[in-house]
XYZ file of C-alpha atoms in Angstrom:
784
model
C -121.218 1.818 -130.647
C -121.410 5.570 -130.569
C -119.784 6.948 -133.715
C -121.535 6.177 -137.028
C -119.493 4.182 -139.527
C -121.053 5.674 -142.632
C -119.468 8.832 -143.953
C -115.937 7.888 -142.902
C -113.101 6.343 -144.909
C -112.301 2.968 -143.383
C -110.284 -0.029 -144.556
C -112.257 -2.574 -146.540
C -113.039 -5.846 -144.777
C -112.658 -8.045 -147.862
C -109.179 -6.745 -148.637
C -107.641 -8.822 -145.861
C -108.603 -12.126 -147.452
C -107.833 -10.868 -150.945
C -104.268 -9.791 -150.135
C -103.743 -13.025 -148.203
C -104.783 -15.086 -151.210
C -108.003 -16.284 -149.591
C -110.330 -14.965 -152.271
C -112.476 -17.695 -153.807
C -112.878 -17.421 -157.554
C -114.429 -19.905 -159.972
C -111.057 -21.456 -160.830
C -110.540 -22.192 -157.103
C -113.789 -24.114 -156.758
C -113.545 -27.001 -159.224
C -113.908 -30.342 -157.483
C -111.560 -33.277 -158.038
C -114.236 -35.284 -159.820
C -114.924 -32.469 -162.274
C -114.382 -32.893 -165.978
C -112.778 -30.065 -167.926
C -114.157 -28.400 -171.014
C -112.446 -26.721 -173.953
C -114.307 -24.853 -176.668
C -113.482 -25.353 -180.335
C -113.897 -21.920 -181.909
C -114.310 -20.690 -185.447
C -111.192 -19.292 -187.108
C -113.436 -17.585 -189.669
C -115.501 -14.421 -189.304
C -118.135 -15.681 -191.736
C -118.323 -19.194 -193.118
C -120.661 -22.078 -193.818
C -119.935 -25.260 -191.850
C -119.993 -28.088 -194.400
C -118.817 -30.908 -192.115
C -117.584 -31.609 -188.583
C -115.507 -34.709 -187.885
C -115.242 -35.591 -184.197
C -114.631 -39.364 -184.197
C -110.869 -39.127 -183.772
C -111.248 -36.646 -180.926
C -113.775 -38.874 -179.133
C -111.355 -41.809 -179.195
C -108.516 -39.900 -177.565
C -107.444 -40.769 -173.985
C -109.449 -39.156 -171.204
C -112.140 -37.723 -173.472
C -115.665 -37.971 -172.058
C -117.567 -36.210 -174.850
C -117.225 -34.066 -177.954
C -120.443 -32.131 -178.410
C -121.620 -30.200 -181.459
C -124.619 -28.199 -182.573
C -126.285 -31.437 -183.717
C -126.396 -32.805 -180.160
C -127.497 -29.405 -178.896
C -130.462 -29.500 -181.280
C -131.326 -33.111 -180.424
C -131.471 -32.237 -176.727
C -133.786 -29.289 -177.520
C -131.495 -26.693 -175.926
C -132.833 -23.244 -176.793
C -130.843 -20.311 -178.121
C -129.444 -17.578 -175.903
C -132.208 -14.989 -175.510
C -132.101 -11.215 -175.582
C -133.400 -9.902 -172.250
C -134.661 -6.498 -173.434
C -137.057 -7.168 -176.299
C -139.763 -4.828 -174.935
C -137.953 -1.578 -175.836
C -140.342 0.617 -177.883
C -138.534 0.444 -181.233
C -139.542 2.329 -184.367
C -138.976 -0.849 -186.374
C -139.251 -4.380 -184.954
C -136.149 -5.696 -183.220
C -134.579 -8.561 -185.178
C -133.210 -11.219 -182.810
C -131.722 -14.105 -184.800
C -131.108 -17.434 -183.047
C -127.916 -17.350 -180.981
C -127.043 -20.962 -180.214
C -124.407 -22.047 -177.732
C -122.777 -24.028 -180.559
C -122.966 -22.795 -184.139
C -125.438 -24.441 -186.477
C -124.747 -24.239 -190.185
C -122.968 -20.882 -190.293
C -120.381 -19.133 -188.109
C -120.586 -15.355 -187.933
C -117.540 -14.174 -185.978
C -114.038 -15.316 -185.167
C -114.151 -17.183 -181.884
C -117.755 -18.390 -182.161
C -118.128 -21.776 -180.395
C -118.440 -24.726 -182.792
C -117.809 -27.742 -180.551
C -117.305 -28.484 -176.847
C -114.729 -31.060 -175.801
C -114.981 -32.506 -172.289
C -112.193 -34.618 -170.789
C -110.599 -35.710 -167.537
C -108.028 -32.921 -167.712
C -107.762 -29.582 -169.461
C -104.690 -30.844 -171.330
C -106.562 -33.890 -172.656
C -109.467 -31.678 -173.709
C -107.109 -29.317 -175.550
C -105.438 -32.190 -177.357
C -108.812 -33.559 -178.420
C -109.980 -30.114 -179.511
C -107.001 -30.035 -181.906
C -108.279 -33.279 -183.402
C -111.746 -31.911 -184.196
C -111.847 -31.243 -187.934
C -114.307 -28.641 -189.195
C -114.755 -27.997 -192.914
C -115.675 -24.409 -193.692
C -116.844 -22.694 -196.846
C -115.735 -19.091 -196.340
C -118.268 -16.329 -196.900
C -117.490 -12.621 -197.323
C -117.329 -10.883 -193.921
C -118.157 -7.304 -193.023
C -116.718 -5.869 -189.811
C -117.143 -2.085 -189.914
C -120.398 -0.198 -189.460
C -119.835 1.992 -192.516
C -119.287 -1.069 -194.706
C -122.185 -3.071 -193.236
C -124.811 -0.450 -194.127
C -123.749 -0.114 -197.786
C -126.348 -1.382 -200.290
C -124.054 -4.129 -201.605
C -122.757 -5.271 -198.196
C -122.725 -9.019 -197.458
C -125.896 -10.095 -195.660
C -125.242 -11.486 -192.191
C -128.843 -12.414 -191.366
C -131.480 -12.662 -194.120
C -134.167 -11.373 -191.759
C -132.138 -8.209 -191.079
C -132.529 -6.186 -194.270
C -129.451 -4.074 -194.916
C -127.885 -5.611 -191.768
C -130.120 -3.366 -189.643
C -131.391 -5.006 -186.441
C -133.637 -2.142 -185.315
C -134.362 1.560 -185.492
C -135.120 3.558 -182.358
C -136.365 7.139 -182.288
C -137.034 9.558 -179.481
C -137.985 13.218 -179.837
C -139.750 14.900 -182.743
C -137.527 15.643 -185.728
C -139.894 18.310 -187.179
C -139.404 20.942 -184.437
C -135.688 20.172 -184.339
C -135.340 20.723 -188.082
C -137.268 23.990 -187.795
C -134.984 25.179 -184.988
C -131.908 24.268 -187.017
C -133.180 26.159 -190.060
C -133.789 29.269 -187.960
C -130.586 29.097 -185.924
C -127.827 31.683 -186.134
C -125.221 28.911 -185.944
C -125.304 25.194 -186.716
C -122.348 22.980 -185.856
C -122.095 19.569 -187.526
C -119.817 16.753 -186.490
C -119.241 13.055 -187.021
C -117.671 11.139 -184.153
C -116.550 7.552 -183.653
C -116.835 5.806 -180.309
C -114.164 3.124 -180.661
C -114.716 -0.519 -179.788
C -113.053 -1.632 -176.562
C -112.383 -4.883 -174.717
C -113.330 -5.032 -171.029
C -110.212 -7.070 -170.125
C -110.982 -7.789 -166.443
C -108.170 -9.259 -164.388
C -110.121 -12.525 -163.995
C -111.168 -14.132 -167.253
C -114.583 -15.742 -167.475
C -115.113 -19.225 -166.095
C -117.933 -21.540 -165.048
C -118.708 -24.864 -163.365
C -121.821 -26.856 -164.231
C -123.278 -29.492 -161.919
C -126.306 -31.779 -162.125
C -127.978 -33.649 -159.274
C -129.741 -36.662 -160.755
C -131.793 -37.321 -157.626
C -133.452 -33.908 -157.650
C -133.053 -33.186 -161.350
C -131.502 -29.870 -160.382
C -128.821 -27.962 -162.300
C -126.254 -25.758 -160.555
C -124.135 -23.101 -162.278
C -121.188 -21.406 -160.602
C -119.867 -18.602 -162.785
C -117.718 -15.503 -162.828
C -120.668 -13.259 -163.512
C -122.537 -10.273 -162.153
C -126.228 -11.104 -161.904
C -127.176 -14.539 -160.586
C -130.943 -14.112 -160.808
C -131.065 -12.716 -164.323
C -128.823 -15.528 -165.565
C -130.942 -18.137 -163.768
C -134.160 -16.766 -165.190
C -132.923 -16.628 -168.787
C -131.346 -20.076 -168.637
C -134.309 -21.718 -166.945
C -137.102 -20.012 -168.869
C -135.645 -19.810 -172.357
C -132.667 -22.138 -172.787
C -133.335 -25.286 -170.712
C -137.074 -24.634 -170.354
C -137.276 -25.857 -166.781
C -138.742 -24.393 -163.619
C -136.556 -21.776 -161.970
C -136.467 -23.870 -158.820
C -134.623 -26.508 -160.866
C -131.640 -24.238 -161.452
C -129.344 -22.735 -158.860
C -126.872 -20.032 -159.891
C -124.191 -18.825 -157.526
C -121.381 -16.361 -158.094
C -118.247 -16.385 -155.907
C -115.636 -13.628 -155.789
C -115.315 -11.877 -159.137
C -112.107 -10.274 -160.363
C -113.595 -7.390 -162.318
C -116.388 -7.292 -164.842
C -117.185 -3.761 -166.076
C -120.494 -4.895 -167.591
C -119.270 -7.770 -169.746
C -119.946 -10.297 -166.970
C -123.625 -9.318 -166.838
C -124.095 -11.172 -170.109
C -125.469 -14.682 -170.748
C -122.756 -16.636 -172.572
C -122.654 -19.880 -174.564
C -120.221 -21.407 -172.084
C -122.774 -21.117 -169.251
C -125.098 -23.290 -171.346
C -122.359 -25.739 -172.325
C -121.119 -26.612 -168.834
C -124.671 -27.186 -167.542
C -125.709 -29.192 -170.586
C -122.553 -31.333 -170.497
C -122.898 -31.926 -166.742
C -126.462 -33.123 -167.206
C -125.458 -35.388 -170.103
C -122.413 -36.882 -168.384
C -123.540 -36.913 -164.768
C -120.366 -35.219 -163.550
C -119.385 -31.601 -162.831
C -117.884 -29.802 -165.813
C -115.474 -26.884 -165.481
C -114.535 -24.351 -168.147
C -111.994 -21.585 -167.509
C -111.457 -19.225 -170.422
C -108.019 -17.995 -171.371
C -107.147 -14.416 -172.259
C -107.494 -15.035 -175.996
C -111.006 -16.403 -175.498
C -111.891 -13.314 -173.487
C -110.854 -11.177 -176.460
C -112.865 -13.117 -179.038
C -115.683 -14.668 -176.995
C -116.552 -12.096 -174.316
C -118.751 -9.115 -175.104
C -116.995 -5.985 -176.326
C -118.092 -2.425 -175.590
C -118.935 0.847 -177.386
C -118.413 0.875 -181.212
C -120.695 3.464 -182.754
C -120.730 6.273 -185.285
C -122.596 9.467 -184.404
C -123.602 12.260 -186.754
C -124.891 15.322 -184.949
C -126.061 18.880 -185.532
C -126.111 21.416 -182.700
C -128.064 24.637 -183.255
C -127.195 27.845 -181.344
C -128.620 31.356 -181.295
C -126.511 34.500 -181.728
C -125.682 34.570 -178.009
C -124.486 30.973 -178.015
C -127.522 29.426 -176.346
C -128.362 25.912 -177.431
C -131.600 25.599 -179.396
C -131.702 22.027 -180.667
C -129.680 18.843 -181.086
C -130.166 16.305 -183.865
C -128.354 13.011 -183.298
C -128.130 10.001 -185.616
C -126.341 6.910 -184.313
C -125.232 3.693 -185.982
C -124.421 1.199 -183.234
C -122.507 -1.998 -183.914
C -124.144 -5.068 -182.368
C -121.636 -7.591 -183.665
C -122.857 -10.905 -185.033
C -125.689 -11.493 -182.542
C -128.063 -9.569 -180.319
C -126.436 -10.031 -176.916
C -128.277 -10.046 -173.583
C -128.984 -6.341 -173.013
C -127.242 -4.915 -176.086
C -130.289 -3.184 -177.626
C -130.825 -1.141 -174.444
C -127.379 0.452 -174.589
C -127.609 2.700 -177.688
C -131.356 3.288 -177.213
C -132.917 3.780 -173.763
C -129.607 4.145 -171.898
C -128.027 6.550 -174.358
C -131.255 8.546 -174.707
C -131.515 9.022 -170.945
C -128.194 10.913 -170.901
C -128.564 12.710 -174.234
C -127.781 16.419 -173.881
C -125.744 15.988 -170.698
C -125.969 18.792 -168.125
C -127.281 21.292 -170.660
C -130.610 23.002 -171.202
C -131.380 21.931 -174.775
C -135.078 22.554 -175.479
C -135.346 20.223 -178.483
C -133.572 16.938 -179.149
C -134.209 14.368 -181.868
C -132.398 11.074 -181.340
C -132.240 8.157 -183.754
C -130.304 4.911 -183.401
C -129.924 2.028 -185.805
C -128.431 -1.261 -184.618
C -126.088 -2.821 -187.161
C -125.027 -6.455 -187.529
C -121.372 -7.164 -188.395
C -119.163 -10.269 -188.403
C -117.544 -9.346 -185.104
C -117.710 -10.341 -181.450
C -121.091 -9.275 -180.015
C -121.302 -5.919 -178.253
C -123.004 -5.473 -174.892
C -122.921 -3.250 -171.818
C -119.539 -1.831 -170.856
C -118.914 0.563 -167.976
C -121.448 3.368 -168.443
C -123.338 1.571 -171.239
C -124.618 4.334 -173.510
C -123.982 7.220 -171.144
C -120.296 7.638 -172.158
C -121.356 7.685 -175.813
C -123.990 10.364 -175.157
C -121.616 12.463 -173.079
C -118.795 12.189 -175.591
C -121.138 13.454 -178.291
C -122.329 16.605 -176.529
C -119.000 17.522 -174.937
C -117.068 17.177 -178.188
C -119.801 19.091 -180.046
C -119.502 21.973 -177.585
C -115.738 22.213 -178.029
C -116.116 22.067 -181.807
C -118.784 24.792 -181.624
C -116.609 26.975 -179.409
C -113.696 26.667 -181.835
C -115.749 27.294 -184.966
C -117.622 30.249 -183.496
C -114.680 31.798 -181.659
C -116.246 31.347 -178.212
C -114.664 30.347 -174.919
C -115.534 26.684 -174.355
C -115.908 27.040 -170.584
C -118.148 30.101 -170.863
C -120.244 28.360 -173.514
C -120.842 25.493 -171.123
C -121.674 27.745 -168.191
C -124.139 29.706 -170.334
C -126.101 26.554 -171.232
C -126.247 24.400 -168.101
C -129.548 23.430 -166.481
C -130.419 25.878 -163.736
C -134.003 25.246 -162.647
C -134.894 21.982 -160.934
C -136.540 19.617 -161.289
C -135.582 19.940 -164.935
C -137.670 18.151 -167.577
C -135.294 17.090 -170.315
C -136.185 16.873 -173.993
C -135.787 13.097 -173.648
C -138.573 12.948 -171.037
C -136.455 12.618 -167.893
C -136.939 14.672 -164.746
C -133.535 15.693 -163.349
C -133.988 16.231 -159.603
C -131.043 18.589 -159.000
C -127.424 19.169 -159.851
C -124.379 21.173 -158.834
C -123.295 21.892 -162.397
C -122.245 25.530 -161.971
C -120.394 24.628 -158.770
C -118.332 21.994 -160.601
C -117.563 24.302 -163.540
C -116.369 27.010 -161.157
C -113.988 24.544 -159.531
C -112.764 23.415 -162.958
C -112.090 27.026 -163.960
C -109.994 27.467 -160.833
C -108.058 24.280 -161.617
C -107.277 25.586 -165.099
C -105.694 28.779 -163.803
C -102.088 29.185 -164.830
C -102.493 27.056 -167.959
C -101.067 29.699 -170.301
C -97.843 29.823 -168.298
C -97.583 26.028 -168.323
C -98.263 26.066 -172.062
C -95.410 28.519 -172.640
C -93.039 26.291 -170.671
C -94.047 23.323 -172.799
C -93.470 25.273 -176.012
C -89.922 26.096 -174.908
C -89.353 22.342 -174.708
C -90.759 21.886 -178.217
C -93.995 20.346 -177.002
C -97.654 21.125 -177.531
C -99.755 21.555 -174.400
C -103.528 21.274 -174.435
C -106.276 21.967 -171.913
C -109.472 19.937 -172.002
C -112.642 20.261 -169.987
C -115.860 18.244 -169.995
C -118.940 18.064 -167.823
C -121.011 14.922 -167.392
C -124.425 13.869 -166.195
C -125.131 10.213 -165.540
C -128.562 8.671 -165.209
C -127.736 5.950 -162.670
C -130.272 3.336 -161.710
C -129.644 0.036 -163.444
C -132.291 -2.610 -162.975
C -135.120 -1.065 -160.930
C -136.008 -2.448 -157.485
C -133.906 -4.608 -155.179
C -134.254 -7.212 -152.436
C -132.313 -7.679 -149.184
C -132.659 -9.846 -146.106
C -131.169 -9.592 -142.626
C -131.186 -12.598 -140.275
C -129.421 -13.735 -137.110
C -127.647 -17.016 -137.656
C -127.706 -19.637 -134.933
C -123.987 -18.961 -134.456
C -124.750 -15.370 -133.416
C -123.502 -13.688 -136.581
C -125.952 -11.608 -138.575
C -126.337 -12.571 -142.205
C -126.797 -9.820 -144.771
C -128.193 -11.126 -148.057
C -128.456 -8.709 -150.971
C -129.501 -9.207 -154.588
C -126.669 -7.085 -155.986
C -123.167 -8.378 -156.665
C -119.686 -7.011 -156.121
C -116.895 -7.440 -158.656
C -114.440 -5.383 -156.619
C -116.521 -2.431 -155.410
C -116.279 -3.183 -151.687
C -119.863 -4.271 -151.015
C -118.840 -6.585 -148.189
C -117.705 -3.549 -146.221
C -120.285 -0.948 -147.189
C -123.361 -3.125 -146.709
C -122.067 -4.222 -143.307
C -121.605 -0.581 -142.324
C -125.174 0.254 -143.334
C -126.455 -2.585 -141.156
C -124.068 -1.769 -138.288
C -125.266 1.833 -138.145
C -128.918 0.793 -138.413
C -128.631 -1.783 -135.608
C -125.998 -0.023 -133.519
C -123.772 -3.110 -133.435
C -120.054 -3.664 -134.126
C -118.991 -4.301 -137.708
C -117.585 -7.724 -136.907
C -121.057 -9.028 -136.068
C -122.082 -9.138 -139.726
C -121.586 -11.745 -142.434
C -122.176 -10.677 -146.034
C -123.760 -13.024 -148.580
C -124.433 -12.322 -152.237
C -124.819 -13.901 -155.639
C -126.757 -17.076 -154.779
C -130.282 -17.755 -155.983
C -130.749 -20.176 -153.068
C -130.268 -17.301 -150.609
C -132.694 -14.896 -152.262
C -135.322 -15.644 -154.861
C -134.750 -12.402 -156.775
C -132.170 -9.701 -157.271
C -130.978 -7.186 -159.823
C -127.262 -7.965 -159.674
C -124.545 -5.539 -160.683
C -124.829 -2.829 -163.322
C -125.880 0.754 -163.840
C -124.193 2.106 -160.685
C -127.190 0.811 -158.746
C -125.930 -1.117 -155.746
C -126.101 1.465 -152.955
C -129.038 3.340 -154.511
C -131.151 0.202 -154.844
C -129.528 -2.476 -152.666
C -128.287 -0.226 -149.870
C -131.768 1.138 -149.314
C -133.241 -2.372 -149.400
C -130.737 -3.476 -146.751
C -131.566 -0.494 -144.540
C -135.249 -1.402 -144.808
C -134.468 -5.039 -143.961
C -132.448 -4.026 -140.889
C -135.304 -1.835 -139.693
C -137.686 -4.728 -140.265
C -135.494 -6.994 -138.139
C -135.695 -4.451 -135.322
C -139.471 -4.466 -135.563
C -139.480 -8.273 -135.426
C -137.270 -8.086 -132.345
C -139.601 -5.573 -130.676
C -142.589 -7.848 -131.238
C -140.862 -10.882 -129.768
C -139.312 -8.862 -126.917
C -142.783 -7.608 -126.025
C -143.909 -11.209 -125.603
C -140.832 -12.130 -123.565
C -141.109 -9.047 -121.332
C -144.908 -9.208 -121.163
C -145.301 -5.664 -122.427
C -147.004 -3.926 -125.288
C -145.033 -3.656 -128.513
C -145.326 0.127 -128.446
C -143.651 0.179 -125.047
C -140.527 -1.635 -126.270
C -137.719 0.615 -127.429
C -134.587 -0.495 -129.290
C -131.115 1.002 -129.020
C -127.678 -0.409 -129.848
C -128.463 -4.081 -129.303
C -130.804 -3.699 -126.326
C -134.592 -3.746 -126.096
C -136.068 -1.919 -123.116
C -139.411 -1.094 -121.540
C -138.830 2.367 -120.139
C -141.776 2.302 -117.717
C -140.602 -0.850 -115.894
C -136.868 -0.800 -116.516
C -136.998 -4.287 -117.999
C -134.538 -5.028 -120.775
C -133.302 -7.868 -122.907
C -130.483 -8.040 -125.441
C -131.057 -8.415 -129.142
C -128.922 -11.580 -129.044
C -131.221 -13.146 -126.439
C -134.284 -12.277 -128.468
C -132.665 -13.694 -131.622
C -131.856 -16.975 -129.864
C -135.394 -17.167 -128.547
C -136.771 -16.688 -132.047
C -135.548 -20.140 -133.046
C -137.800 -21.680 -130.360
C -140.674 -19.201 -130.426
C -140.952 -18.360 -134.114
C -144.470 -17.900 -135.355
C -146.509 -16.098 -137.927
C -145.326 -12.711 -136.703
C -141.611 -13.530 -136.123
C -139.347 -15.726 -138.258
C -136.360 -17.725 -136.995
C -133.380 -15.442 -136.536
C -135.746 -12.446 -136.607
C -135.327 -12.621 -140.394
C -136.775 -9.793 -142.408
C -136.771 -9.488 -146.166
C -137.387 -6.094 -147.727
C -138.023 -5.061 -151.301
C -137.037 -1.564 -152.308
C -139.463 -0.672 -155.083
C -137.764 2.133 -156.961
C -137.481 3.038 -160.625
C -136.058 6.516 -160.003
C -132.676 7.594 -161.321
C -129.907 9.289 -159.409
C -127.905 11.934 -161.242
C -124.168 11.836 -160.559
C -122.524 14.788 -162.249
C -119.360 16.805 -162.360
C -116.693 18.524 -164.397
C -113.260 17.138 -165.252
C -110.138 18.935 -166.453
C -107.128 17.454 -168.234
C -103.828 18.794 -169.479
C -101.765 16.881 -172.020
C -98.354 17.374 -173.577
C -97.737 16.150 -177.128
C -94.380 15.628 -178.795
C -95.022 16.807 -182.381
C -92.028 14.826 -183.669
C -93.454 11.470 -182.542
C -97.107 12.110 -181.711
C -96.582 10.785 -178.184
C -99.129 12.045 -175.637
C -98.331 12.503 -171.973
C -101.245 13.059 -169.631
C -99.805 15.643 -167.253
C -102.823 16.536 -165.100
C -106.276 15.173 -164.448
C -108.635 17.009 -162.083
C -112.023 15.768 -160.872
C -114.894 17.776 -159.344
C -117.859 15.451 -158.899
C -121.163 15.183 -157.030
C -122.190 11.707 -155.805
C -124.593 12.864 -153.128
C -123.958 11.523 -149.650
C -120.603 9.760 -149.471
C -120.876 6.533 -147.485
C -117.092 6.145 -147.714
C -115.218 8.974 -149.491
C -112.124 6.866 -150.135
C -114.062 3.960 -151.642
C -116.030 6.392 -153.788
C -112.831 7.978 -155.064
C -111.483 4.517 -155.822
C -114.509 3.808 -157.995
C -114.177 7.136 -159.774
C -110.450 6.723 -160.358
C -111.011 3.270 -161.841
C -113.608 4.640 -164.236
C -111.385 7.549 -165.211
C -108.527 5.131 -165.951
C -110.783 3.159 -168.285
C -111.975 6.359 -169.970
C -108.360 7.427 -170.445
C -107.691 3.998 -171.926
C -110.442 4.446 -174.489
C -109.299 7.961 -175.377
C -105.578 7.251 -175.765
C -104.825 3.543 -175.990
C -107.567 0.974 -176.513
C -109.051 -0.168 -179.811
C -110.429 -3.583 -180.733
C -109.577 -3.796 -184.425
C -110.681 -6.301 -187.076
C -109.176 -6.894 -190.484
C -111.608 -5.662 -193.139
C -110.825 -8.489 -195.576
C -110.789 -11.511 -193.261
C -112.615 -10.386 -190.124
C -109.668 -11.526 -187.980
C -109.206 -9.586 -184.750
C -105.952 -7.666 -185.010
C -105.759 -6.724 -181.340
C -106.576 -10.111 -179.865
C -104.112 -10.205 -176.991
C -102.391 -7.939 -174.519
C -99.438 -7.925 -176.909
C -101.570 -5.990 -179.403
C -104.250 -4.336 -177.284
C -102.923 -1.429 -175.244
C -104.271 -0.927 -171.727
C -103.170 2.084 -169.669
C -100.528 1.277 -167.089
C -99.719 3.057 -163.854
C -97.000 5.101 -165.549
C -99.514 6.434 -168.070
C -101.698 7.995 -165.370
C -100.988 11.104 -163.319
C -101.859 11.492 -159.653
C -105.516 12.455 -159.846
C -106.478 15.766 -158.279
C -109.794 17.288 -157.273
C -112.612 16.860 -154.829
C -116.009 15.259 -154.299
C -119.005 17.352 -153.256
C -121.232 15.703 -150.600
C -123.556 18.702 -150.363
C -126.262 17.557 -152.772
C -127.771 14.278 -151.491
C -130.089 12.453 -153.844
C -133.790 12.442 -153.067
C -134.269 9.188 -154.979
C -133.268 6.982 -152.019
C -133.113 7.201 -148.237
C -129.336 6.995 -148.132
C -128.987 10.096 -150.314
C -126.411 8.371 -152.518
C -125.741 8.685 -156.238
C -124.029 5.967 -158.240
C -120.261 6.403 -158.626
C -119.176 3.230 -160.412
C -119.506 4.419 -163.992
C -119.021 8.176 -163.866
C -115.271 8.305 -164.465
C -115.610 6.368 -167.714
C -118.363 8.770 -168.801
C -116.385 11.971 -168.244
C -112.834 11.009 -169.166
C -112.984 10.292 -172.938
C -114.321 13.742 -173.859
C -112.070 15.470 -171.327
C -108.958 13.830 -172.765
C -109.925 14.316 -176.414
C -110.781 17.970 -175.823
C -107.306 18.426 -174.354
C -105.653 16.625 -177.273
C -107.538 18.708 -179.843
C -106.758 21.892 -177.931
C -103.054 21.037 -178.122
C -103.222 20.297 -181.849
C -105.410 23.267 -182.825
C -102.484 25.695 -183.437
C -101.176 23.290 -186.085
C -104.493 23.252 -187.916
C -105.610 19.745 -186.851
C -109.391 19.914 -186.717
C -110.511 16.323 -186.153
C -109.212 13.146 -184.580
C -111.104 10.068 -183.456
C -110.321 7.976 -180.410
C -107.934 6.497 -179.591
C -105.492 9.377 -179.996
C -102.483 7.132 -180.473
C -99.046 8.524 -181.366
C -99.328 7.232 -184.938
C -102.712 8.876 -185.467
C -101.526 12.153 -184.011
C -98.292 12.103 -186.035
C -100.202 11.459 -189.268
C -102.680 14.234 -188.435
C -99.806 16.661 -187.817
C -98.134 15.656 -191.094
C -101.382 16.133 -193.002
C -101.982 19.537 -191.405
C -98.442 20.639 -192.241
C -98.887 19.459 -195.833
C -102.073 21.496 -196.122
C -100.265 24.500 -194.680
C -97.436 24.127 -197.229
C -99.949 23.748 -200.043
C -101.714 26.950 -198.989
C -98.380 28.761 -198.798
C -97.408 27.512 -202.243
C -100.769 28.587 -203.645
C -100.455 32.031 -202.075
C -96.918 32.384 -203.447
C -98.086 31.400 -206.912
C -100.925 33.903 -206.729
C -98.494 36.675 -205.768
C -96.160 35.744 -208.604
C -98.977 35.897 -211.125
C-alpha cells in the first residue's frame, strides 16, 4: 500500500451491511428460549403506592414471573448509583435511592413499578394489564421555577427546597466589583428547553445467567460496556466484575442517553438469574419518551459587564438545572464541570463567577445529551452578546471579533488552558458568508416576510472520559483484530479505526476486523461520549499497532537469527538490511502461536493504554438566515453556513456528517423540540412523535461552509479534535440569534426556545399591542 488512507473521504465499511439489513441490534439477538419482559409503569408523576395486586397476573397463561419492589428488596438488589459523586460541590450532593422498581412512592410518570416476564411479549403485556396498583396521589411539581418556591411540594425529604446540590466556580467578589465599575452591564434570563434524544433504535436489553459459572451476561443497546459493568457489578448486584459480562452490538443512535444505567438493565439480569432463562426487554417509543433520560432543561440568569469600548470585563452566571426525579448516572457532571469547562466560549473574559443548583422535579430524569453542558454554556454567552450588541447599539460581529481569545495557550477564568484556536479565521469566513444579506432582506420584505441573520461562535472542550485502551492482534485466520474500548452508535468507527491501523501497518483495509463493546474482549474502556473516540481511542489504537510491530520485530529477530535493532518493518515485511533476509508479517504472526513467550504473545497481540486527560478544543463560527411569516409565525431556515476547526481531518466527509447531524439536532432544539409536562398532573404532554416535533429533511437547508484542517490539536498524536457534539453546541444560539434579528424591527425583545410558530405569533401580537398602546398614549398626550 502506497497512498495513506487517512485524510481522504472514503466509503464506510459498515454501511454495506447496514443497507443490506445485516446490522445486528439487540432486538435481532434474542434466542428462542428467551422469556420476554414488560414493565408496568406509573401513570402518576407523584404518588404513594398503597397496594400492588399481582396474583391474577401470575396465573395468566405463559407468565413466568411478576416481580415487584418487594422481591427486589428481598434479593438485596442495590439501587442504581450515580457515577460522579466526587465532583467538588459547594454543598453535599444528595443522591436518593433510585431502585429499579419503585418502593413506596413513585416520582415520575413512567417510573417502573413491576416487571412481568412471560413466554411471549403479548402474554407479558396482557399480564401487565392485570397488575393492579393502588396509588394515593401526591402533589407533583414539574417546572424548575415552581420546584424552588418555598411552598413547593417536597420530592425528597433529604433535599431541602428540592435542591440536590450547589456548585460554584470562580470568585464572586471580583466579579461583583467589575460589574459595579463597568460602563455597561447586560442582564438576561434564558431557558434551555428540555429535549428527548429520540434515537432511531429504542432501548433494549437481554439478560442471561449461567448457573454453572454463576456469571451474568447483559446485552444492551448502550454506549459504554465497561462503565455499565462496573456500576452493576460493584453497586447493584455486588458481585465481582469477572462475574458480569456486558456486550453491546450495533446501536441505532444514542446521543448520550444510552450512556446511562437504566432500571431495565437491572431487571433483565435479575429476572434471568431468578428464572434460569434469558430475559429480553425491548422498549417501545412511548417508553423511550417517559423512561429514557431527557436532555438540557435549565434556567440561566446572567450579567455581562463591558467597558466603554465594548470589551468584556466579567460574567456572572447563575444556573438552575433540572435533574428530574432522580440523580441519573452522570447527571451532576453536566451543569457543573462540563458546563464550567466551556463557560465564556471563545472570548477573553477575565473574570467569571459560575453557580449551579441542581433541582429535583417530578419528571423523567435528565442526563447527558449531545454536548452535555457545552451547548448550555455556549447558548448563554452567544445570546448575551447579541443582546448586548442590540442594547448598546453595537455590531454583533464586531463585538465578537473585539473580544475573542488571541494569545495562546490561553488560561480561562474557569481554570482551563486553551491550547490554540482559529477564532478570528472563522469569524472572517462568517462575515464573508453574510455578505449580501441586506439585499436578501429587502427581497423578503417585498414578499411580506421578515428575514433575520444570526451568527454564533462556539468552543467545545472535548475529551469525555480520560484515557483509553486498545489492542491489536492477528487472529489464527489471518485477519487482524482491532479491539477498542470506545463504542460507535453510528459514527463510523469500524472504518476509521481500521484506516488508522492500515496506515500504521501498511496493510490493506480488508485485513482488519473491528471489535468493540464487549468486556470479555477488553477489561476496561471509556465507551462513547464527550467527542472522545478518535482523540482517546484512535491514539490508543495507533500505539497498539506500533506495539504489534515491535512484537513482530522481536520474534522476526529470533527467526532470522539477527539482532532486534537490525530488523526493519515496512508494509507487511520484516527485513535485515545487512543480509537481505526477510520474512512477512503474516509468517511471523503464524509463528507466534507456536513460539509465544514472555516477550511475544500469540498473534503478536499488543494492548496499549493512552493515558490522557487533556481536552481538545473544536471551535468555529456558524451563520444562519431565517424567513418568518408574520401572519402565522412560521419560520423557514433559508441558509445555514458552517466554518469549523476540528484539527486534522481523518475523513472530511465523515467529519462533516457528524457536524451536520449535530447541527440538525441543534436546529431541532431551537425551532421544534420541547418535552412538556402538565403543571397540575405531571403528565408528559409531548410523549410521542405525534406531539413531539423533530426536524425533518424538508425543514433543513443544504448546509454550506468549510472545515479548516490547518490547526491540528497538540493533545493527541493524531492531531484530531472531537467533532461529534459541536453542531449541537453552535446551532441553537445561531438559529435564535437569527430569529431575534428578524423580529427586532417589530419590537420583539425576547423569545425562548423553541421558536415555534405559535410562540412567534404571540410575541408579534404582544409587540404590536405595545406599539398601539404607545401610539394611543402619545396621541392622548398631544390632545391634552
